[in-house]
mmCIF file of C-alpha atoms in Angstrom:
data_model
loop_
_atom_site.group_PDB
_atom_site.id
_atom_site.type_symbol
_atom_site.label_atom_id
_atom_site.label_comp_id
_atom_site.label_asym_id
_atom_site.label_seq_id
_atom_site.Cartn_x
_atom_site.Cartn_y
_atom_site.Cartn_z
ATOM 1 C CA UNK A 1 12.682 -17.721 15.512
ATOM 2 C CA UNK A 2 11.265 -20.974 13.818
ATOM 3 C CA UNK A 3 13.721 -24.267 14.593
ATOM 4 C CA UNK A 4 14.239 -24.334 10.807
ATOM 5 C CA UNK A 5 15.879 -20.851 10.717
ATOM 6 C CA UNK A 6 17.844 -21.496 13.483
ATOM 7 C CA UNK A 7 19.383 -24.913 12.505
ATOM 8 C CA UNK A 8 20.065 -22.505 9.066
ATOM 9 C CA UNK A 9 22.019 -19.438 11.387
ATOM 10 C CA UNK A 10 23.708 -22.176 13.202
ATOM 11 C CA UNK A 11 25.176 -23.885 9.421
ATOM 12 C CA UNK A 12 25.741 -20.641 8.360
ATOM 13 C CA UNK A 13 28.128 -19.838 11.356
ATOM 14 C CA UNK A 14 30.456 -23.425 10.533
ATOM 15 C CA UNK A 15 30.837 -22.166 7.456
ATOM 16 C CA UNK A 16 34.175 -20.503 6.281
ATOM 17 C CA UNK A 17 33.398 -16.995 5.512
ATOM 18 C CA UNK A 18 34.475 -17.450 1.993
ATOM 19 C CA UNK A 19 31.378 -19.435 1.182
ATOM 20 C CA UNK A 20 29.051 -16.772 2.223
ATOM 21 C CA UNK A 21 28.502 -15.437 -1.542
ATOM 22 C CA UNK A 22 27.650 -18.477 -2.850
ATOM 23 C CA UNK A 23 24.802 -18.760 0.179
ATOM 24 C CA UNK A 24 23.852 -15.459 -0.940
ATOM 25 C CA UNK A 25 23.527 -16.542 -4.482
ATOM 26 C CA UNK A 26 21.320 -20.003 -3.217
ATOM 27 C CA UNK A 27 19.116 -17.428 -1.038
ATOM 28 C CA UNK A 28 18.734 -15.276 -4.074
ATOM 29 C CA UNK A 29 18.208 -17.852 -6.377
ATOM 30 C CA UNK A 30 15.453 -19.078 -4.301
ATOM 31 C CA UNK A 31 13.555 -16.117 -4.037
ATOM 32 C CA UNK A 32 13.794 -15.313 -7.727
ATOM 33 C CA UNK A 33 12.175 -18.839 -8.790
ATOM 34 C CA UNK A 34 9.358 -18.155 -6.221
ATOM 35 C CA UNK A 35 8.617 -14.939 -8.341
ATOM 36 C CA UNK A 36 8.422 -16.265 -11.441
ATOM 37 C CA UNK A 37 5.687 -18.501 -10.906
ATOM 38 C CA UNK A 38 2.688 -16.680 -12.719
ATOM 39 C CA UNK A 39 0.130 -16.290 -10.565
ATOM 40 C CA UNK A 40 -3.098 -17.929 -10.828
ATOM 41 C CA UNK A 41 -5.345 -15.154 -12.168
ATOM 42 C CA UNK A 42 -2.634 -14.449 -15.079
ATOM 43 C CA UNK A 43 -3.019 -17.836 -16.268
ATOM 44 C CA UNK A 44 -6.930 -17.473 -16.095
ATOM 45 C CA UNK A 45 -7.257 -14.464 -17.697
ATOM 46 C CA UNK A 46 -5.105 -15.730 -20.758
ATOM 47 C CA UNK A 47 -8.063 -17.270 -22.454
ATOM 48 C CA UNK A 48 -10.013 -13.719 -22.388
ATOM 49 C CA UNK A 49 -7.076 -12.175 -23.252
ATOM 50 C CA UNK A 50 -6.387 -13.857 -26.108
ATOM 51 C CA UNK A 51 -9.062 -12.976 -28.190
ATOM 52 C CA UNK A 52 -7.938 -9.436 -28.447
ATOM 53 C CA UNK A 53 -4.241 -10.709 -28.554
ATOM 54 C CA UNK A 54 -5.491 -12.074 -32.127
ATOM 55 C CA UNK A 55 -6.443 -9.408 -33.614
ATOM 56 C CA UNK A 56 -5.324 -8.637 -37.119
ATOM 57 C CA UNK A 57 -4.885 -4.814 -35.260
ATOM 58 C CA UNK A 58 -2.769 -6.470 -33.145
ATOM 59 C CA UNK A 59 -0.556 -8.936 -35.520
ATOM 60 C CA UNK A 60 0.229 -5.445 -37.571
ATOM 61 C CA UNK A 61 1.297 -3.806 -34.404
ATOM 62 C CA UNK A 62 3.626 -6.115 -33.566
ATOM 63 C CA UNK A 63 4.962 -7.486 -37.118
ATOM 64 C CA UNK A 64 7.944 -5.279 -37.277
ATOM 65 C CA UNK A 65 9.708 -6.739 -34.204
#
């Protein structure tokens, strides 16, 4: 176990146990934002994307919503 993860554990245990749900949350939270971040070959492949995105097809297809 890295000394990081450890020094976390050992907050963790002087913590009352009623705070444990909002670590939970933190943890969660964390790990959410990390998989939001689009990943590099989404954001190249935009600009090829887009020119079938464009489309008048496409505009029709989608006007309704």
């Amino acid at each position: 176990m890295t000394r990081v993860k450890e020094e976390i554990i050992s907050e963790l245990n002087d913590l009352p146990p009623r705070t444990y749900g909002e670590v939970l949350d933190f943890i969660r939270f964390l790990k959410s934002r990390r998989r939001k971040v689009a990943p590099d070959t989404a954001l190249a492949s935009e600009p090829a994307l887009r020119k079938d995105w464009l489309r008048p097809e496409e505009e029709e297809a989608w006007s309704n919503l």
